[in-house]
């Protein structure tokens, strides 16, 4: 008998990738919450229930990196997977930041995302 997954995977992205990524993660058996901006996620009262964060890097008003830094300031070191269409050496340096698991390039390879989630969450 399979038990229910523990924790929520939060996906923060301002474009259609958010829904597609959410569908992928749900198909793997995880609970997902979707957010269309970093600000919406930071206002969410259940941040502490987040077991893994998947975030786009480039978003209006607040980038994924800025959101990650803000979370650290608030005392939340969430396992984080960044996704981006614009990889840079500076962004790759964020792999050394607390909580950052991976930086995946768009379009995101489903197997690579599944591998990252499995490293953080195990299997449902």
CSV table of C-alpha atoms in Angstrom, one decimal:
chain,number,residue,atom,x,y,z
A,1,UNK,CA,0.0,0.0,0.0
A,2,UNK,CA,1.4,3.4,-1.0
A,3,UNK,CA,1.3,6.2,1.5
A,4,UNK,CA,0.5,9.8,0.7
A,5,UNK,CA,3.4,12.0,-0.2
A,6,UNK,CA,4.8,14.2,2.6
A,7,UNK,CA,5.1,17.9,1.9
A,8,UNK,CA,4.3,20.1,-1.0
A,9,UNK,CA,6.2,20.9,-4.1
A,10,UNK,CA,5.7,24.6,-4.8
A,11,UNK,CA,6.2,25.8,-8.4
A,12,UNK,CA,6.7,29.5,-9.0
A,13,UNK,CA,6.7,30.7,-12.6
A,14,UNK,CA,5.0,33.5,-14.5
A,15,UNK,CA,4.3,31.6,-17.7
A,16,UNK,CA,2.8,28.4,-19.1
A,17,UNK,CA,5.7,26.3,-17.9
A,18,UNK,CA,4.1,26.5,-14.5
A,19,UNK,CA,1.1,24.4,-15.5
A,20,UNK,CA,3.2,21.9,-17.5
A,21,UNK,CA,5.7,21.4,-14.7
A,22,UNK,CA,2.8,21.0,-12.2
A,23,UNK,CA,1.3,18.3,-14.4
A,24,UNK,CA,4.6,16.5,-14.6
A,25,UNK,CA,5.2,16.6,-10.8
A,26,UNK,CA,1.6,15.5,-10.1
A,27,UNK,CA,2.1,12.6,-12.5
A,28,UNK,CA,5.0,11.5,-10.3
A,29,UNK,CA,2.7,11.3,-7.3
A,30,UNK,CA,3.5,14.6,-5.5
A,31,UNK,CA,1.2,17.3,-4.1
A,32,UNK,CA,1.8,20.6,-6.0
A,33,UNK,CA,0.9,24.2,-5.4
A,34,UNK,CA,1.3,26.7,-8.2
A,35,UNK,CA,2.2,30.4,-7.9
A,36,UNK,CA,2.4,32.9,-10.7
A,37,UNK,CA,4.9,35.2,-9.0
A,38,UNK,CA,7.5,35.2,-6.3
A,39,UNK,CA,5.4,37.7,-4.3
A,40,UNK,CA,2.4,35.3,-4.4
A,41,UNK,CA,4.6,32.5,-3.0
A,42,UNK,CA,6.1,34.7,-0.3
A,43,UNK,CA,2.6,35.7,0.8
A,44,UNK,CA,1.5,32.1,1.1
A,45,UNK,CA,0.9,31.2,4.8
A,46,UNK,CA,2.0,27.6,4.3
A,47,UNK,CA,5.6,28.2,3.1
A,48,UNK,CA,6.8,25.9,6.0
A,49,UNK,CA,5.0,23.0,4.4
A,50,UNK,CA,7.0,23.3,1.2
A,51,UNK,CA,9.3,20.3,0.8
A,52,UNK,CA,10.8,21.5,-2.5
A,53,UNK,CA,10.6,24.7,-4.5
A,54,UNK,CA,10.8,24.9,-8.2
A,55,UNK,CA,11.2,28.4,-9.5
A,56,UNK,CA,11.8,30.3,-12.7
A,57,UNK,CA,14.7,32.7,-12.5
A,58,UNK,CA,13.4,35.5,-14.6
A,59,UNK,CA,10.0,36.9,-13.4
A,60,UNK,CA,8.6,40.4,-13.2
A,61,UNK,CA,8.8,42.4,-10.0
A,62,UNK,CA,11.0,39.8,-8.2
A,63,UNK,CA,13.3,37.2,-9.7
A,64,UNK,CA,13.5,33.6,-8.5
A,65,UNK,CA,17.0,34.3,-7.1
A,66,UNK,CA,15.7,37.4,-5.2
A,67,UNK,CA,12.9,35.2,-3.8
A,68,UNK,CA,15.4,32.5,-2.8
A,69,UNK,CA,17.5,35.2,-1.0
A,70,UNK,CA,14.4,36.5,0.8
A,71,UNK,CA,13.4,33.0,1.9
A,72,UNK,CA,16.9,32.6,3.4
A,73,UNK,CA,16.6,35.9,5.2
A,74,UNK,CA,13.2,34.7,6.6
A,75,UNK,CA,14.9,31.5,7.9
A,76,UNK,CA,13.5,29.1,5.2
A,77,UNK,CA,16.2,27.0,3.5
A,78,UNK,CA,14.1,25.2,1.0
A,79,UNK,CA,15.5,22.6,-1.4
A,80,UNK,CA,15.3,24.7,-4.6
A,81,UNK,CA,15.4,23.8,-8.3
A,82,UNK,CA,15.8,26.9,-10.5
A,83,UNK,CA,14.6,26.7,-14.1
A,84,UNK,CA,15.8,29.2,-16.7
A,85,UNK,CA,15.9,29.9,-20.5
A,86,UNK,CA,18.9,32.2,-19.9
A,87,UNK,CA,21.7,30.3,-18.1
A,88,UNK,CA,24.7,32.4,-17.1
A,89,UNK,CA,28.0,31.8,-15.2
A,90,UNK,CA,26.7,34.0,-12.4
A,91,UNK,CA,23.5,32.0,-12.1
A,92,UNK,CA,25.5,28.7,-12.0
A,93,UNK,CA,27.4,30.2,-9.0
A,94,UNK,CA,24.1,30.0,-7.1
A,95,UNK,CA,24.5,26.2,-7.0
A,96,UNK,CA,26.7,26.8,-4.0
A,97,UNK,CA,23.9,28.8,-2.2
A,98,UNK,CA,22.1,27.1,0.7
A,99,UNK,CA,19.3,24.9,-0.5
A,100,UNK,CA,19.9,25.1,-4.3
A,101,UNK,CA,19.8,21.6,-5.7
A,102,UNK,CA,20.0,22.3,-9.5
A,103,UNK,CA,19.6,24.8,-12.2
A,104,UNK,CA,17.8,23.3,-15.2
A,105,UNK,CA,17.6,24.9,-18.6
A,106,UNK,CA,14.3,25.4,-20.4
A,107,UNK,CA,12.8,23.5,-22.0
A,108,UNK,CA,13.2,21.3,-19.0
A,109,UNK,CA,13.9,17.6,-19.6
A,110,UNK,CA,11.3,15.6,-17.7
A,111,UNK,CA,13.9,12.9,-16.7
A,112,UNK,CA,16.2,15.6,-15.3
A,113,UNK,CA,13.4,17.1,-13.3
A,114,UNK,CA,12.3,13.7,-12.0
A,115,UNK,CA,15.9,13.0,-11.0
A,116,UNK,CA,16.1,16.3,-9.0
A,117,UNK,CA,12.8,15.7,-7.3
A,118,UNK,CA,13.9,12.1,-6.4
A,119,UNK,CA,17.1,13.4,-4.8
A,120,UNK,CA,15.1,15.9,-2.7
A,121,UNK,CA,12.0,13.9,-1.9
A,122,UNK,CA,12.7,10.3,-2.6
A,123,UNK,CA,9.8,8.5,-4.2
A,124,UNK,CA,6.1,8.9,-3.3
